[in-house]
Short mmCIF file of C-alpha atoms in Angstrom, two decimals:
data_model
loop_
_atom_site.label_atom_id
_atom_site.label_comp_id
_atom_site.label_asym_id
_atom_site.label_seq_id
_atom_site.Cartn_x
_atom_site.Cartn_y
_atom_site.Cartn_z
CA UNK A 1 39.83 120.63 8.41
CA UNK A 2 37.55 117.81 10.10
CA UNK A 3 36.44 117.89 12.96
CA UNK A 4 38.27 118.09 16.49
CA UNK A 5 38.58 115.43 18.87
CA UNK A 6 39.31 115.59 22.62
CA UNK A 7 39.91 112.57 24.55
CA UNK A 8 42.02 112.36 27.73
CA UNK A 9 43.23 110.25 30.46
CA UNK A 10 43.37 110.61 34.47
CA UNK A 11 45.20 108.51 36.94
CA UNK A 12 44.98 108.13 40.60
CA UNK A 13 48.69 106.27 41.40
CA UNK A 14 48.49 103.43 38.88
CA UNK A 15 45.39 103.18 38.30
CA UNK A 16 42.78 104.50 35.59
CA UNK A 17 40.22 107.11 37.71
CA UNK A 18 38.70 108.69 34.90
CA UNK A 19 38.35 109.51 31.09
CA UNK A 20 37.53 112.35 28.72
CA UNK A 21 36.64 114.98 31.38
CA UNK A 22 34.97 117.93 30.91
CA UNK A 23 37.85 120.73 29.13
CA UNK A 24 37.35 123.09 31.68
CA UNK A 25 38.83 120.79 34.38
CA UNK A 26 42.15 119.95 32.31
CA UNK A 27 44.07 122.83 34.78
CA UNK A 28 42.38 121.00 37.71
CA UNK A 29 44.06 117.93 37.05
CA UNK A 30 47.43 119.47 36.47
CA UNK A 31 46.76 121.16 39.46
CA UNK A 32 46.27 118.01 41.18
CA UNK A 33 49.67 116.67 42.89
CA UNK A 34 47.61 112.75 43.47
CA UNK A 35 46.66 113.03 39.93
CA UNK A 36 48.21 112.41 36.58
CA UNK A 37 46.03 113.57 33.15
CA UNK A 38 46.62 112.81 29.56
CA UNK A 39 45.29 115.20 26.97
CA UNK A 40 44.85 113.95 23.47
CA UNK A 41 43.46 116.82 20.63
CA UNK A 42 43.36 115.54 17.64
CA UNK A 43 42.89 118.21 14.20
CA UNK A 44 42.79 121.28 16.84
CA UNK A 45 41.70 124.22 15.77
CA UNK A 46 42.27 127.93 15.94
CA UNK A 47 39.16 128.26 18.27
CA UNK A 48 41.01 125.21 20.75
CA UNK A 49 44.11 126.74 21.12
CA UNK A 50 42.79 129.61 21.97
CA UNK A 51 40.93 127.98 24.97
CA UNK A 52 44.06 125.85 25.40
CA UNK A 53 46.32 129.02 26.19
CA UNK A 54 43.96 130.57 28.11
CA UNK A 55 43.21 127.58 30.41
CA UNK A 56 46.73 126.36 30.85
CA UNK A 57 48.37 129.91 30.13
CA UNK A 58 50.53 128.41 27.34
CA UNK A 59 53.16 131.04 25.24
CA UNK A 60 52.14 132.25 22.00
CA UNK A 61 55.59 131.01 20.88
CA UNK A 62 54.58 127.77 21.66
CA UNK A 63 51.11 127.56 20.15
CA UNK A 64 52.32 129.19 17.02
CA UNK A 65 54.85 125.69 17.33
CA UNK A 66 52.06 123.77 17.69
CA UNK A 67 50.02 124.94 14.68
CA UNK A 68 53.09 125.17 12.36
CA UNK A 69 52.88 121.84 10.30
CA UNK A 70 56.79 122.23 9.34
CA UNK A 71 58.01 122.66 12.51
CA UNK A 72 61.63 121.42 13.11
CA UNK A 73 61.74 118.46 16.06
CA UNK A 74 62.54 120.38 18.97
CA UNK A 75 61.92 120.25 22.91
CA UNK A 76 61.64 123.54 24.60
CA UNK A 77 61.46 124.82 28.36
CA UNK A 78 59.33 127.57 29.51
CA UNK A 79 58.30 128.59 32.91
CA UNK A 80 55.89 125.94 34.17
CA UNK A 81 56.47 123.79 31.27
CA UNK A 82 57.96 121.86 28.67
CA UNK A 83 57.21 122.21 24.57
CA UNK A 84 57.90 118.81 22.65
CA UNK A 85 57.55 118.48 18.59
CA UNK A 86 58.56 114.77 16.97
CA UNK A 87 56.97 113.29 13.79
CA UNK A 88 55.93 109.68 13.43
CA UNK A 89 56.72 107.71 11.32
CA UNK A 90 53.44 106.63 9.08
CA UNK A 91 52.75 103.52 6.98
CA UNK A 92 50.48 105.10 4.57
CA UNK A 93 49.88 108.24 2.92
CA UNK A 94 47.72 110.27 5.54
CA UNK A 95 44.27 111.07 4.19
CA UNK A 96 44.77 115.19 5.58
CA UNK A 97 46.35 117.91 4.15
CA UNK A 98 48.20 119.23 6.99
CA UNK A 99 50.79 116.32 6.77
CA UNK A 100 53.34 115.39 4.76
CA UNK A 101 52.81 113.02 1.71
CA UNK A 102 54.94 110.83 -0.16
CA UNK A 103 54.91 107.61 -1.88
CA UNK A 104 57.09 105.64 0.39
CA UNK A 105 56.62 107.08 3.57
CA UNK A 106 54.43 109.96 5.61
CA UNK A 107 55.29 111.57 8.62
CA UNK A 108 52.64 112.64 11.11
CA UNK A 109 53.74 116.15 13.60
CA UNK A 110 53.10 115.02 16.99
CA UNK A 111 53.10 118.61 19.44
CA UNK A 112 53.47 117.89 23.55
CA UNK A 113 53.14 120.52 26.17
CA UNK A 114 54.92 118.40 29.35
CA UNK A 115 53.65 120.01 32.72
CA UNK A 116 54.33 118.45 36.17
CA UNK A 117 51.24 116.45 36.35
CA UNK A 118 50.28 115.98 33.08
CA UNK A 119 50.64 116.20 29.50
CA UNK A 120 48.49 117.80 26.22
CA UNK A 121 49.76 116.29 23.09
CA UNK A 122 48.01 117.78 19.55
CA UNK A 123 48.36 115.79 16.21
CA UNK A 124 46.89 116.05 12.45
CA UNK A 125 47.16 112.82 11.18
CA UNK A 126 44.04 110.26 11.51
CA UNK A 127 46.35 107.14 11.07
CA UNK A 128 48.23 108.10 14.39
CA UNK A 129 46.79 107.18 17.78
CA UNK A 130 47.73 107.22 20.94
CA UNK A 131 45.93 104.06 22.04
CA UNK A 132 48.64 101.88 21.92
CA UNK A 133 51.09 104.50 23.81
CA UNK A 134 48.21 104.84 26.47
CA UNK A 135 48.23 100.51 26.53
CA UNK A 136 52.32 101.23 27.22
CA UNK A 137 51.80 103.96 30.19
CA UNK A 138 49.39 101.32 32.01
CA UNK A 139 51.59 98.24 31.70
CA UNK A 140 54.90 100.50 32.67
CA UNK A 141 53.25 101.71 36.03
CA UNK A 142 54.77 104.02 38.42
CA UNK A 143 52.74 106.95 36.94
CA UNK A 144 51.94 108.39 39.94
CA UNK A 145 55.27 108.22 40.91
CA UNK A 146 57.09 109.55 38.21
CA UNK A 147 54.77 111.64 36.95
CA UNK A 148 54.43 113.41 33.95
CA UNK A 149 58.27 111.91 32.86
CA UNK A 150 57.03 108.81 32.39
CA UNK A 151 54.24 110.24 29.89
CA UNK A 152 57.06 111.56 27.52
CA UNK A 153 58.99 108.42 27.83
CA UNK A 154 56.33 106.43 26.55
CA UNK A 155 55.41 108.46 23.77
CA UNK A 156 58.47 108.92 22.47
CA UNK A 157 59.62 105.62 22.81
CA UNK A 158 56.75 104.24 20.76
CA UNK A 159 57.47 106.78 18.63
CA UNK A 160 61.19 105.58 18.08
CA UNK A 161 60.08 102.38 17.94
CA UNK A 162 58.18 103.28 14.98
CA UNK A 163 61.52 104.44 13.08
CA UNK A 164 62.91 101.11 13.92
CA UNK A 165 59.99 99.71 11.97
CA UNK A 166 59.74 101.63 9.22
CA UNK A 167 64.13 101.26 8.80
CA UNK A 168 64.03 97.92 8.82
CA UNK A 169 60.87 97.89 6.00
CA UNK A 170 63.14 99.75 3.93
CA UNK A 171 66.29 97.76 4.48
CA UNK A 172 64.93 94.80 3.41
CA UNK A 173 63.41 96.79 -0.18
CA UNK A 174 66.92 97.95 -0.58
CA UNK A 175 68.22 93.92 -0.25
CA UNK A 176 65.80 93.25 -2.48
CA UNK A 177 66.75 96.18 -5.20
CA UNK A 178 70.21 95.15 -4.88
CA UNK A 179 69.83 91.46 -6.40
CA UNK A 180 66.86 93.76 -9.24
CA UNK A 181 70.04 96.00 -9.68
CA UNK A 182 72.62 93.17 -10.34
CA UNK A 183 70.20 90.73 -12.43
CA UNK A 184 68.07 93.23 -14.25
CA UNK A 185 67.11 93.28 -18.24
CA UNK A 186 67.05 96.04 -20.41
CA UNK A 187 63.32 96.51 -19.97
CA UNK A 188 63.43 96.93 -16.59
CA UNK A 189 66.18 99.82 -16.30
CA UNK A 190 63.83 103.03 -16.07
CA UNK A 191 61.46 101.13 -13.02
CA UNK A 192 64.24 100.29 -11.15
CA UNK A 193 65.62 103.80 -11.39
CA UNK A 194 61.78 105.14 -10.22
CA UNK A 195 62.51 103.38 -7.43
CA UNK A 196 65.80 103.96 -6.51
CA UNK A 197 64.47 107.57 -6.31
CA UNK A 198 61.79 106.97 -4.48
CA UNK A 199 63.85 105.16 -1.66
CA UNK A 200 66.19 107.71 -1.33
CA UNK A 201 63.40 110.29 -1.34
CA UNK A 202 62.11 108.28 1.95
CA UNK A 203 65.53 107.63 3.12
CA UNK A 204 65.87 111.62 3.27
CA UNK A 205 62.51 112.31 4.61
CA UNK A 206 63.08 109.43 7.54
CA UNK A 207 66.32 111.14 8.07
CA UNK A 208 64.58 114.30 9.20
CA UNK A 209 62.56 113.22 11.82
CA UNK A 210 64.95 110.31 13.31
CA UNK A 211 68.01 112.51 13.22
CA UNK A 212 66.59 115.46 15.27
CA UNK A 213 64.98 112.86 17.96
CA UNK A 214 68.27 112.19 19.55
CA UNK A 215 68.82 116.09 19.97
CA UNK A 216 64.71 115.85 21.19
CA UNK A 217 65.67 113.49 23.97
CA UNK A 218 69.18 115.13 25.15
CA UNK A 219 67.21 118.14 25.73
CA UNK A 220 64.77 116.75 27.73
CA UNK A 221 67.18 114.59 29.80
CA UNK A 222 69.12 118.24 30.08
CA UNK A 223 65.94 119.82 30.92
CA UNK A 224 64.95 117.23 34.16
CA UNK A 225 69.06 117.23 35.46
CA UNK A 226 68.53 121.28 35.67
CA UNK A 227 64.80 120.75 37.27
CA UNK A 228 66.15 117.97 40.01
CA UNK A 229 64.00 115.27 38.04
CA UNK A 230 63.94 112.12 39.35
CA UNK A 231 67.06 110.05 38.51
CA UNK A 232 65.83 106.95 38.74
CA UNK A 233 64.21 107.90 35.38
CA UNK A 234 67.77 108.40 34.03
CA UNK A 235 68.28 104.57 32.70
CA UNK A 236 65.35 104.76 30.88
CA UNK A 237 65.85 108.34 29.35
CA UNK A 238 69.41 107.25 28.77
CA UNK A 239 68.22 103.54 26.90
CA UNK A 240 65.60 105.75 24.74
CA UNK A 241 68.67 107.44 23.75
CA UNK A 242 70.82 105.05 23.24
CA UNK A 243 67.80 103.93 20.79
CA UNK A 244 67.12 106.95 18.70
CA UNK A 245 71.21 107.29 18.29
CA UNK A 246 70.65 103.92 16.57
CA UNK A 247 67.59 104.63 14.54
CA UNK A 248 69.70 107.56 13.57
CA UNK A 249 73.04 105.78 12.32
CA UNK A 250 70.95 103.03 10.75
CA UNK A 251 69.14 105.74 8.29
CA UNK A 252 72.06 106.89 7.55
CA UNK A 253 73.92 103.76 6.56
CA UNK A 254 70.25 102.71 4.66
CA UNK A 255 71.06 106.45 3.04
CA UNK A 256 74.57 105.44 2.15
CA UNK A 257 73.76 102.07 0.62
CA UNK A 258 70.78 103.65 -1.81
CA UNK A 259 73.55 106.17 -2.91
CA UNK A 260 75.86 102.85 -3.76
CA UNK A 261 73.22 101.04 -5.13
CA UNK A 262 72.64 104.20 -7.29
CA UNK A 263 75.77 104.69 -8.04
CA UNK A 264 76.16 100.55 -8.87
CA UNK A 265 73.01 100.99 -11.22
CA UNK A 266 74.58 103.64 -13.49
CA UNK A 267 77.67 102.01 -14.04
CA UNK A 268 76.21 99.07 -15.04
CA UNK A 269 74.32 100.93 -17.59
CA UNK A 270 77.49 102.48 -18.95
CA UNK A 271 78.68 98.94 -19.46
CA UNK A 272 75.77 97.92 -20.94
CA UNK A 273 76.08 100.66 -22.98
CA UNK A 274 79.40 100.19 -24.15
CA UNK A 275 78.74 96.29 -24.69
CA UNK A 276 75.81 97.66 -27.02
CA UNK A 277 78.50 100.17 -29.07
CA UNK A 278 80.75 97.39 -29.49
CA UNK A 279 78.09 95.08 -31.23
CA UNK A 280 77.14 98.25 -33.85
CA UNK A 281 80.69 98.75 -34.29
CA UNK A 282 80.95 94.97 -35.32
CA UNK A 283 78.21 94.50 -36.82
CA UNK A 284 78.82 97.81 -38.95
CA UNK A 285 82.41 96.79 -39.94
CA UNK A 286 80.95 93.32 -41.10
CA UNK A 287 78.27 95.29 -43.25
CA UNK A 288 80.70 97.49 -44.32
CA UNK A 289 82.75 94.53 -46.34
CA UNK A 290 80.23 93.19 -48.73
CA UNK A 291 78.99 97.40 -49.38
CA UNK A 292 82.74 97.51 -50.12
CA UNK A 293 83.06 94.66 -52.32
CA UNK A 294 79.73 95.25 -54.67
CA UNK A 295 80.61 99.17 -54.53
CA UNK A 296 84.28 98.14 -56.45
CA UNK A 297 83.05 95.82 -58.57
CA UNK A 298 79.80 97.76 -59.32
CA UNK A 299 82.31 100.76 -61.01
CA UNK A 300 82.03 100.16 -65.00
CA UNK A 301 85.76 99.40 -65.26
CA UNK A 302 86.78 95.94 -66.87
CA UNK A 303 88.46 94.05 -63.41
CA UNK A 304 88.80 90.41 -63.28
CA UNK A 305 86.00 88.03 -63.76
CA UNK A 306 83.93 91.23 -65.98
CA UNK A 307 81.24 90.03 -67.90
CA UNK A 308 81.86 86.69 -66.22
CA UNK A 309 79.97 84.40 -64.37
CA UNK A 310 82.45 83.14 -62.35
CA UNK A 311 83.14 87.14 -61.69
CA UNK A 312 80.21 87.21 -60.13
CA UNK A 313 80.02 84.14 -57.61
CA UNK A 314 84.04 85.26 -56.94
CA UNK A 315 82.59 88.60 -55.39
CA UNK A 316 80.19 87.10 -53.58
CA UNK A 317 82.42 83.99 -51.96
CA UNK A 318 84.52 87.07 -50.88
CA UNK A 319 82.19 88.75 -49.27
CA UNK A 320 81.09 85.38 -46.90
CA UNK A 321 84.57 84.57 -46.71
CA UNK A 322 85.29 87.40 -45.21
CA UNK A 323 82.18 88.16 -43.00
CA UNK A 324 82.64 85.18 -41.58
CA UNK A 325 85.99 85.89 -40.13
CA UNK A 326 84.70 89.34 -39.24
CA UNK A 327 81.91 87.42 -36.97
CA UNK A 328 84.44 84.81 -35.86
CA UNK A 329 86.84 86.89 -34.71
CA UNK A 330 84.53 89.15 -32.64
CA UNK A 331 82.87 86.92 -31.40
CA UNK A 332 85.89 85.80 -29.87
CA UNK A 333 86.27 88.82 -28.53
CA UNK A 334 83.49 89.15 -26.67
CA UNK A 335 81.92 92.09 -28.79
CA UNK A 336 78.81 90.00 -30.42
#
């Protein structure tokens, strides 16, 4: 495990008041109805979310969330406040244990606990930051308006935005395999199937954090209609939606389309394969003539021409007279 990082955030209205304050303030800020904090904790420990829960009171349920790196995406509402769980989507393979790892595509757990003034997020991966999120909340404004709302908004919607990214890297590899799948030579038959397998291997991993994220974001929308949130906030919850619904039917098309392509790949093998049968076949029935021929007249029986010369060159005219229309005729068939 390396080592923990705190940073955090505090606004007064719009406006940046402060950065990385001292821990034992964090419930002061939440407590704070002019103020609006940010809590970033990245690679928290045992030893931090035990200080965590006891400064903000926070559910063991929701810590043991928190520290469980297979955690399904999920929002969840307890008294005070709100649990979130989403993965990112991640370029490269993250250099940490505690995340996923694959090839193609990593995914990086990104935990939330939403209160009305603030927000504590807690991630493993060193490749994910919030600094560009952060960039998002100050251009958006209307923190101190909104609140806390607008916190999850922006994270998430960078986060989605991230899917939309990473889909549309993958959709143009699968155009690409498509024309390898139609065009490709026997020597390239067992790469193209590595990756085939490999895309649908990130195809299904994408799959399980987009999918969830729509169910994510109707929960929380749920969540601030039972709370009296503000509904001006109700566009922009509803557009996020709108956009993980689409990052969700465009994986699974992508998912679709490898299974074709897959699908497309093996039956051109088995035509390949059967265009390979039918040149033994015809090469083996134009063998098969002159073995034929010298096996009858190799028998010590007297037949015409024994003993002969001209015997001799008759057997052999036969057998290029007759492999020769062997050849011709299937070649015209298409089997040579």
């Amino acid at each position: 495990m390396k080592n923990s990082e705190i940073h955090s955030v505090v606004w007064k209205g719009d406006a940046v008041a402060a950065r990385d304050v001292p821990f034992a303030t964090i419930s002061d800020h939440l407590a704070d109805e002019s103020s609006l904090i940010w809590v970033g904790i990245r690679n928290p420990d045992a030893e931090i979310f035990e200080r965590l829960g006891g400064e903000l009171g926070l559910e063991p349920a929701a810590i043991e969330d928190a520290l469980n790196h297979v955690e399904r995406p999920k929002a969840v509402r307890y008294g005070t406040y709100s649990f979130v769980t989403v993965y990112a989507a991640v370029e490269q393979p993250p250099i940490v244990d505690n995340v996923e790892q694959d090839e193609e595509l990593a995914l990086a757990k990104v935990s939330s606990f939403v209160f009305k003034r603030g927000m504590v997020s807690v991630w493993y991966d060193d490749r994910f930051s919030f600094d560009e999120i952060i960039d998002r909340w100050n251009e958006a404004g209307n923190l101190g308006r909104h609140g806390s709302p607008m916190l999850v908004h922006g994270m998430l919607d960078y986060i989605v935005d991230g899917y939309f990214h990473r889909t549309q890297s993958l959709d143009d590899e699968i155009e690409e395999l498509e024309d390898e799948v139609l065009e490709q030579h026997a020597g390239t038959t067992r790469g193209l199937q590595r990756r085939i397998y490999r895309l649908r291997k990130s195809l299904v991993r994408l799959r399980r954090a987009v999918v969830p994220m729509r169910e994510v974001v109707a929960s929380i929308m749920r969540h601030r209609r039972e709370t009296d949130g503000d509904p001006s906030l109700d566009p922009w919850f509803d557009d996020l939606y709108d956009h993980s619904l689409r990052a969700a039917e465009w994986a699974d098309s992508l998912r679709d389309l490898v299974t074709t392509i897959f699908e497309t790949n093996m039956s051109l093998q088995d035509t390949r394969l059967n265009v390979v049968m039918r040149q033994l076949a015809a090469w083996a029935a134009i063998i098969a003539v002159p073995t034929a021929i010298t096996g009858w007249f190799g028998q010590n029986l007297p037949y015409l021409g024994f003993g002969q010369d001209w015997g001799v060159w008759a057997s052999v005219i036969s057998i290029g007279l007759v492999s020769v229309v062997l050849y011709w005729s299937f070649k015209k068939r298409g089997w040579l």
